[in-house]
Amino acid sequence: MEHLPVMFAEALQQLAIKEDGVYLDCTFGRGGHSQGILSLLGPSGRLLAFDRDLEAINSDYAQAMLEDKRFKLIHTHFSELENIVISEGLAGKIDGILMDLGVSSPQLDNPERGFSFLRDGPLDMRMDGNAGITAEQWLTGVDEKELVKVLFEYGEERFARRIAHAIVEKRAESPLTTTRELAKLIEDAVPVKEKHKHPATRSFQAIRIEINSELDELKAVLQQSVRLLKPGGRLVVISFHSLEDRIVKRFIRSESGAKYNPGKLPIKEMDITKGILKKAGKALKAGPQEIVQNPRARSAIMRVAERV
């Protein structure tokens, strides 16, 4: 296998794969994690993989994997996960769910997809190239205040106002149509440059998150995952930036703690409900050897929880 996904060995280890288990790979990508899971399953094991990107679904490596009868690949968004698993008759029977969040290497490497500020291409940025509006369309119509909010909240960009104003001024003359054009405009608008980080990094992240509703999709799939796992089933999530990681961390914490109705006093033991998840160890990071081989792994954080 040429392509090893980020934290490959750790993902398989934390899923604690049983030969006859049923697993979900929510982000198929190039199929690396899926191949790893299949290699550890016995004849009666099952793997359902999902991706919202048709290029991943229709790829040669995906089609080759579909010859394995234990494997099924479905084109869908995160938020549809529960409906699909119910239709397969597998709700509450899942042994492990894996999510490798963010943009995949093939998406970044293809200039036509518009994800990368390092390659010139159309301003698209859609995870599903057949649905929703492009980054170009969004930037053409978005209100300046809303643009500032997106850049600040989703990109944690401290020069959000300057960048938004520059975009609005530029589009009044002519629309922004290419990634290089947008990256150059951001570079010119940012007064202070960070070491080892392109000035457009945060803005491109923010715009991508907004047009793909990534954080809303993540919140939806986390809620659904708890209902799909069987007791002892594991949830393994790899995130690449602090916004995603914060959502995952808070979700695991909120589903792990004891809960009670704060409006009901005095609190009796019978009114306290135990959490449905338990945290499985500390957050994990990629090892130094992997970071040398794949610099993208530097920002990866893995969190694991188990259904009780």
CSV table of C-alpha atoms in Angstrom, one decimal:
chain,number,residue,atom,x,y,z
A,1,MET,CA,0.0,0.0,0.0
A,2,GLU,CA,1.6,3.2,-1.2
A,3,HIS,CA,-0.5,5.6,0.8
A,4,LEU,CA,-0.5,5.3,4.6
A,5,PRO,CA,-3.1,7.6,6.2
A,6,VAL,CA,-2.2,9.7,9.3
A,7,MET,CA,-1.9,7.7,12.5
A,8,PHE,CA,-2.6,4.5,10.7
A,9,ALA,CA,-1.2,2.1,13.3
A,10,GLU,CA,-2.7,4.0,16.2
A,11,ALA,CA,-6.2,4.0,14.6
A,12,LEU,CA,-6.2,0.3,14.1
A,13,GLN,CA,-4.9,-0.3,17.6
A,14,GLN,CA,-7.5,2.0,19.3
A,15,LEU,CA,-10.4,0.5,17.3
A,16,ALA,CA,-9.4,-2.8,19.0
A,17,ILE,CA,-10.7,-4.8,16.0
A,18,LYS,CA,-12.5,-8.1,16.5
A,19,GLU,CA,-12.5,-10.6,13.6
A,20,ASP,CA,-16.3,-10.8,13.5
A,21,GLY,CA,-16.9,-7.1,14.3
A,22,VAL,CA,-18.8,-4.4,12.3
A,23,TYR,CA,-16.9,-1.2,11.7
A,24,LEU,CA,-17.6,2.2,10.1
A,25,ASP,CA,-14.9,4.3,8.3
A,26,CYS,CA,-16.6,7.7,8.0
A,27,THR,CA,-13.9,9.2,5.8
A,28,PHE,CA,-12.8,6.7,3.2
A,29,GLY,CA,-10.4,9.1,1.3
A,30,ARG,CA,-7.8,7.0,-0.4
A,31,GLY,CA,-9.0,3.9,1.5
A,32,GLY,CA,-5.9,3.4,3.7
A,33,HIS,CA,-7.7,3.0,7.0
A,34,SER,CA,-10.4,0.9,5.4
A,35,GLN,CA,-7.8,-1.5,3.9
A,36,GLY,CA,-6.2,-1.8,7.4
A,37,ILE,CA,-9.5,-2.6,9.0
A,38,LEU,CA,-10.3,-5.2,6.4
A,39,SER,CA,-6.9,-6.9,6.8
A,40,LEU,CA,-7.8,-7.6,10.5
A,41,LEU,CA,-11.4,-8.7,9.9
A,42,GLY,CA,-12.3,-12.4,9.6
A,43,PRO,CA,-14.8,-13.8,7.0
A,44,SER,CA,-17.9,-12.7,9.0
A,45,GLY,CA,-16.6,-9.2,9.8
A,46,ARG,CA,-18.1,-6.2,8.0
A,47,LEU,CA,-16.9,-2.7,7.1
A,48,LEU,CA,-19.1,0.2,5.9
A,49,ALA,CA,-17.1,3.2,4.5
A,50,PHE,CA,-18.5,6.6,3.6
A,51,ASP,CA,-17.3,9.6,1.7
A,52,ARG,CA,-19.0,12.8,0.4
A,53,ASP,CA,-16.5,13.1,-2.4
A,54,LEU,CA,-17.5,11.2,-5.6
A,55,GLU,CA,-13.9,11.2,-6.8
A,56,ALA,CA,-13.0,9.0,-3.8
A,57,ILE,CA,-16.0,6.7,-4.4
A,58,ASN,CA,-15.3,6.3,-8.1
A,59,SER,CA,-11.5,5.9,-7.8
A,60,ASP,CA,-9.8,2.8,-9.0
A,61,TYR,CA,-8.6,1.8,-5.5
A,62,ALA,CA,-12.2,2.0,-4.2
A,63,GLN,CA,-13.6,0.0,-7.1
A,64,ALA,CA,-10.9,-2.7,-6.5
A,65,MET,CA,-11.8,-2.9,-2.8
A,66,LEU,CA,-15.5,-3.4,-3.6
A,67,GLU,CA,-14.7,-6.9,-4.8
A,68,ASP,CA,-14.4,-7.8,-1.1
A,69,LYS,CA,-17.9,-8.9,0.0
A,70,ARG,CA,-17.3,-7.7,3.6
A,71,PHE,CA,-17.0,-4.1,2.3
A,72,LYS,CA,-19.5,-1.5,1.3
A,73,LEU,CA,-18.8,2.0,0.2
A,74,ILE,CA,-21.5,4.7,0.3
A,75,HIS,CA,-21.5,8.3,-1.1
A,76,THR,CA,-23.0,10.5,1.7
A,77,HIS,CA,-22.5,13.3,4.2
A,78,PHE,CA,-21.7,12.7,7.9
A,79,SER,CA,-25.2,13.8,9.0
A,80,GLU,CA,-26.8,10.9,7.0
A,81,LEU,CA,-24.8,8.2,8.8
A,82,GLU,CA,-27.5,7.1,11.3
A,83,ASN,CA,-30.2,6.7,8.6
A,84,ILE,CA,-27.8,4.5,6.5
A,85,VAL,CA,-26.8,2.4,9.4
A,86,ILE,CA,-30.4,1.9,10.4
A,87,SER,CA,-31.3,0.9,6.9
A,88,GLU,CA,-28.5,-1.7,7.0
A,89,GLY,CA,-30.1,-3.1,10.2
A,90,LEU,CA,-26.9,-2.3,12.2
A,91,ALA,CA,-27.9,0.4,14.7
A,92,GLY,CA,-26.5,-0.5,18.1
A,93,LYS,CA,-24.4,-3.3,16.6
A,94,ILE,CA,-21.3,-1.2,15.6
A,95,ASP,CA,-18.0,-2.3,17.2
A,96,GLY,CA,-16.0,0.8,16.1
A,97,ILE,CA,-16.4,4.1,14.3
A,98,LEU,CA,-13.4,5.9,12.8
A,99,MET,CA,-13.3,9.5,11.6
A,100,ASP,CA,-10.3,11.1,10.0
A,101,LEU,CA,-11.4,14.7,9.6
A,102,GLY,CA,-10.5,17.6,7.3
A,103,VAL,CA,-9.4,17.7,3.7
A,104,SER,CA,-7.7,14.6,2.2
A,105,SER,CA,-4.3,14.5,0.4
A,106,PRO,CA,-5.9,13.8,-3.0
A,107,GLN,CA,-8.2,16.8,-2.6
A,108,LEU,CA,-5.3,19.0,-1.7
A,109,ASP,CA,-3.1,17.7,-4.5
A,110,ASN,CA,-5.6,18.3,-7.3
A,111,PRO,CA,-5.6,22.0,-8.3
A,112,GLU,CA,-9.0,21.7,-9.9
A,113,ARG,CA,-10.6,21.1,-6.5
A,114,GLY,CA,-9.4,24.6,-5.3
A,115,PHE,CA,-8.4,23.5,-1.8
A,116,SER,CA,-4.8,24.5,-1.9
A,117,PHE,CA,-3.3,28.1,-2.0
A,118,LEU,CA,0.0,26.6,-3.2
A,119,ARG,CA,-1.5,25.5,-6.6
A,120,ASP,CA,-3.5,27.6,-9.0
A,121,GLY,CA,-7.0,26.4,-9.7
A,122,PRO,CA,-10.7,27.4,-9.7
A,123,LEU,CA,-12.1,28.6,-6.3
A,124,ASP,CA,-14.2,25.6,-5.7
A,125,MET,CA,-13.4,23.9,-2.3
A,126,ARG,CA,-16.5,21.7,-2.2
A,127,MET,CA,-16.0,18.3,-0.6
A,128,ASP,CA,-18.8,17.0,-2.8
A,129,GLY,CA,-18.2,18.6,-6.2
A,130,ASN,CA,-21.8,17.8,-7.2
A,131,ALA,CA,-23.6,19.7,-4.5
A,132,GLY,CA,-23.7,23.1,-2.8
A,133,ILE,CA,-22.1,26.4,-3.8
A,134,THR,CA,-18.4,27.0,-4.7
A,135,ALA,CA,-16.1,29.2,-2.7
A,136,GLU,CA,-16.2,31.6,-5.6
A,137,GLN,CA,-20.0,31.9,-5.5
A,138,TRP,CA,-19.9,32.3,-1.7
A,139,LEU,CA,-17.3,35.0,-1.8
A,140,THR,CA,-19.2,36.9,-4.5
A,141,GLY,CA,-22.3,37.2,-2.4
A,142,VAL,CA,-21.3,37.0,1.3
A,143,ASP,CA,-21.9,40.1,3.4
A,144,GLU,CA,-18.6,41.7,4.7
A,145,LYS,CA,-19.7,41.3,8.4
A,146,GLU,CA,-20.5,37.6,7.8
A,147,LEU,CA,-17.1,37.1,6.1
A,148,VAL,CA,-15.3,38.7,9.0
A,149,LYS,CA,-17.2,36.3,11.4
A,150,VAL,CA,-16.3,33.2,9.3
A,151,LEU,CA,-12.6,34.1,9.0
A,152,PHE,CA,-12.4,34.9,12.7
A,153,GLU,CA,-14.4,32.0,14.1
A,154,TYR,CA,-13.4,29.2,11.6
A,155,GLY,CA,-9.9,30.4,10.7
A,156,GLU,CA,-9.0,32.0,14.1
A,157,GLU,CA,-7.6,34.7,11.8
A,158,ARG,CA,-6.7,37.9,13.7
A,159,PHE,CA,-6.6,40.0,10.6
A,160,ALA,CA,-10.1,38.9,9.5
A,161,ARG,CA,-11.4,42.5,9.2
A,162,ARG,CA,-8.5,43.5,6.9
A,163,ILE,CA,-8.8,40.4,4.7
A,164,ALA,CA,-12.6,40.7,4.5
A,165,HIS,CA,-12.4,44.3,3.5
A,166,ALA,CA,-9.8,43.6,0.8
A,167,ILE,CA,-12.0,40.8,-0.6
A,168,VAL,CA,-15.1,43.1,-0.7
A,169,GLU,CA,-13.1,45.9,-2.4
A,170,LYS,CA,-11.6,43.5,-5.0
A,171,ARG,CA,-14.9,41.9,-5.9
A,172,ALA,CA,-16.4,45.3,-6.5
A,173,GLU,CA,-14.0,45.6,-9.4
A,174,SER,CA,-14.1,42.0,-10.6
A,175,PRO,CA,-14.9,38.6,-9.1
A,176,LEU,CA,-12.2,36.4,-7.5
A,177,THR,CA,-12.0,33.3,-9.5
A,178,THR,CA,-8.7,31.5,-8.7
A,179,THR,CA,-7.0,30.2,-5.6
A,180,ARG,CA,-3.7,32.0,-6.5
A,181,GLU,CA,-5.6,35.3,-6.9
A,182,LEU,CA,-7.2,34.9,-3.4
A,183,ALA,CA,-4.0,33.8,-1.8
A,184,LYS,CA,-2.1,36.8,-3.2
A,185,LEU,CA,-4.9,39.2,-2.0
A,186,ILE,CA,-4.7,37.7,1.5
A,187,GLU,CA,-0.9,37.9,1.5
A,188,ASP,CA,-1.1,41.6,0.6
A,189,ALA,CA,-3.7,42.3,3.2
A,190,VAL,CA,-1.9,40.7,6.2
A,191,PRO,CA,0.6,43.0,7.8
A,192,VAL,CA,2.4,40.5,9.9
A,193,LYS,CA,3.6,37.1,8.6
A,194,GLU,CA,3.9,34.0,10.7
A,195,LYS,CA,7.0,31.9,10.5
A,196,HIS,CA,6.5,28.6,8.5
A,197,LYS,CA,2.9,29.4,7.8
A,198,HIS,CA,1.5,30.9,4.6
A,199,PRO,CA,-0.7,34.0,5.3
A,200,ALA,CA,-3.7,32.4,3.4
A,201,THR,CA,-3.7,29.1,5.5
A,202,ARG,CA,-6.3,30.2,8.1
A,203,SER,CA,-8.6,32.0,5.6
A,204,PHE,CA,-8.6,29.0,3.2
A,205,GLN,CA,-9.5,26.7,6.1
A,206,ALA,CA,-12.3,29.0,7.3
A,207,ILE,CA,-13.9,29.3,3.8
A,208,ARG,CA,-13.7,25.6,3.3
A,209,ILE,CA,-15.3,24.8,6.7
A,210,GLU,CA,-18.1,27.3,5.9
A,211,ILE,CA,-19.1,26.1,2.5
A,212,ASN,CA,-19.0,22.4,3.5
A,213,SER,CA,-20.7,23.0,6.9
A,214,GLU,CA,-17.9,20.9,8.3
A,215,LEU,CA,-18.4,21.7,12.0
A,216,ASP,CA,-22.2,21.2,11.9
A,217,GLU,CA,-21.7,17.9,10.2
A,218,LEU,CA,-19.2,16.9,12.8
A,219,LYS,CA,-21.5,17.8,15.7
A,220,ALA,CA,-24.3,15.8,14.0
A,221,VAL,CA,-22.2,12.7,13.4
A,222,LEU,CA,-20.8,12.6,17.0
A,223,GLN,CA,-24.4,12.6,18.4
A,224,GLN,CA,-25.4,9.9,16.1
A,225,SER,CA,-22.3,7.7,16.8
A,226,VAL,CA,-23.3,7.2,20.4
A,227,ARG,CA,-26.6,5.7,19.3
A,228,LEU,CA,-25.0,3.4,16.7
A,229,LEU,CA,-22.2,1.9,18.9
A,230,LYS,CA,-22.8,-1.3,20.9
A,231,PRO,CA,-21.6,-1.4,24.5
A,232,GLY,CA,-17.8,-1.7,24.4
A,233,GLY,CA,-17.8,-0.2,20.9
A,234,ARG,CA,-15.1,2.4,20.2
A,235,LEU,CA,-15.2,5.9,18.7
A,236,VAL,CA,-11.9,7.0,17.3
A,237,VAL,CA,-11.6,10.6,15.9
A,238,ILE,CA,-8.5,12.2,14.3
A,239,SER,CA,-8.7,16.0,13.9
A,240,PHE,CA,-6.3,18.5,12.4
A,241,HIS,CA,-7.2,21.8,13.9
A,242,SER,CA,-8.2,23.2,17.3
A,243,LEU,CA,-11.9,23.9,16.3
A,244,GLU,CA,-12.6,20.3,15.4
A,245,ASP,CA,-10.6,18.9,18.3
A,246,ARG,CA,-12.4,21.2,20.8
A,247,ILE,CA,-15.8,19.9,19.5
A,248,VAL,CA,-14.6,16.3,19.9
A,249,LYS,CA,-13.1,16.8,23.3
A,250,ARG,CA,-16.2,18.6,24.7
A,251,PHE,CA,-18.5,16.0,23.2
A,252,ILE,CA,-16.6,13.1,24.9
A,253,ARG,CA,-16.5,15.0,28.1
A,254,SER,CA,-20.2,15.8,28.1
A,255,GLU,CA,-21.2,12.2,27.2
A,256,SER,CA,-18.8,10.8,29.9
A,257,GLY,CA,-19.8,12.7,32.9
A,258,ALA,CA,-22.6,12.1,35.4
A,259,LYS,CA,-25.7,14.1,34.4
A,260,TYR,CA,-28.6,15.4,36.4
A,261,ASN,CA,-31.4,17.9,36.1
A,262,PRO,CA,-30.1,21.2,37.5
A,263,GLY,CA,-33.6,22.5,38.1
A,264,LYS,CA,-34.4,19.6,40.4
A,265,LEU,CA,-33.2,20.2,44.0
A,266,PRO,CA,-32.2,18.5,46.2
A,267,ILE,CA,-30.2,16.1,43.9
A,268,LYS,CA,-30.8,12.5,44.8
A,269,GLU,CA,-28.7,9.6,43.6
A,270,MET,CA,-31.6,8.1,41.6
A,271,ASP,CA,-31.9,11.4,39.6
A,272,ILE,CA,-28.3,11.2,38.4
A,273,THR,CA,-27.7,9.4,35.0
A,274,LYS,CA,-24.3,8.0,34.2
A,275,GLY,CA,-22.6,9.1,30.9
A,276,ILE,CA,-23.0,6.9,27.9
A,277,LEU,CA,-19.3,7.1,26.9
A,278,LYS,CA,-16.0,6.8,28.8
A,279,LYS,CA,-12.8,8.4,27.7
A,280,ALA,CA,-10.2,5.8,26.6
A,281,GLY,CA,-6.9,7.2,27.6
A,282,LYS,CA,-5.3,10.5,26.8
A,283,ALA,CA,-5.3,12.3,23.5
A,284,LEU,CA,-2.7,10.8,21.1
A,285,LYS,CA,-0.3,12.5,18.7
A,286,ALA,CA,1.7,11.2,15.7
A,287,GLY,CA,5.2,10.0,16.5
A,288,PRO,CA,8.3,11.8,15.3
A,289,GLN,CA,9.1,9.2,12.6
A,290,GLU,CA,5.7,9.7,11.0
A,291,ILE,CA,5.9,13.5,11.2
A,292,VAL,CA,9.2,13.3,9.2
A,293,GLN,CA,7.6,11.1,6.6
A,294,ASN,CA,4.3,13.0,6.5
A,295,PRO,CA,4.5,16.6,7.8
A,296,ARG,CA,0.7,16.8,7.7
A,297,ALA,CA,0.6,14.5,10.7
A,298,ARG,CA,2.2,17.2,12.9
A,299,SER,CA,-1.2,18.7,13.7
A,300,ALA,CA,-3.1,15.5,14.1
A,301,ILE,CA,-4.8,14.7,17.4
A,302,MET,CA,-6.6,11.4,18.1
A,303,ARG,CA,-9.3,11.1,20.8
A,304,VAL,CA,-10.9,7.8,21.7
A,305,ALA,CA,-14.0,7.0,23.7
A,306,GLU,CA,-15.8,3.7,24.5
A,307,ARG,CA,-19.6,3.1,24.7
A,308,VAL,CA,-20.5,1.9,28.2
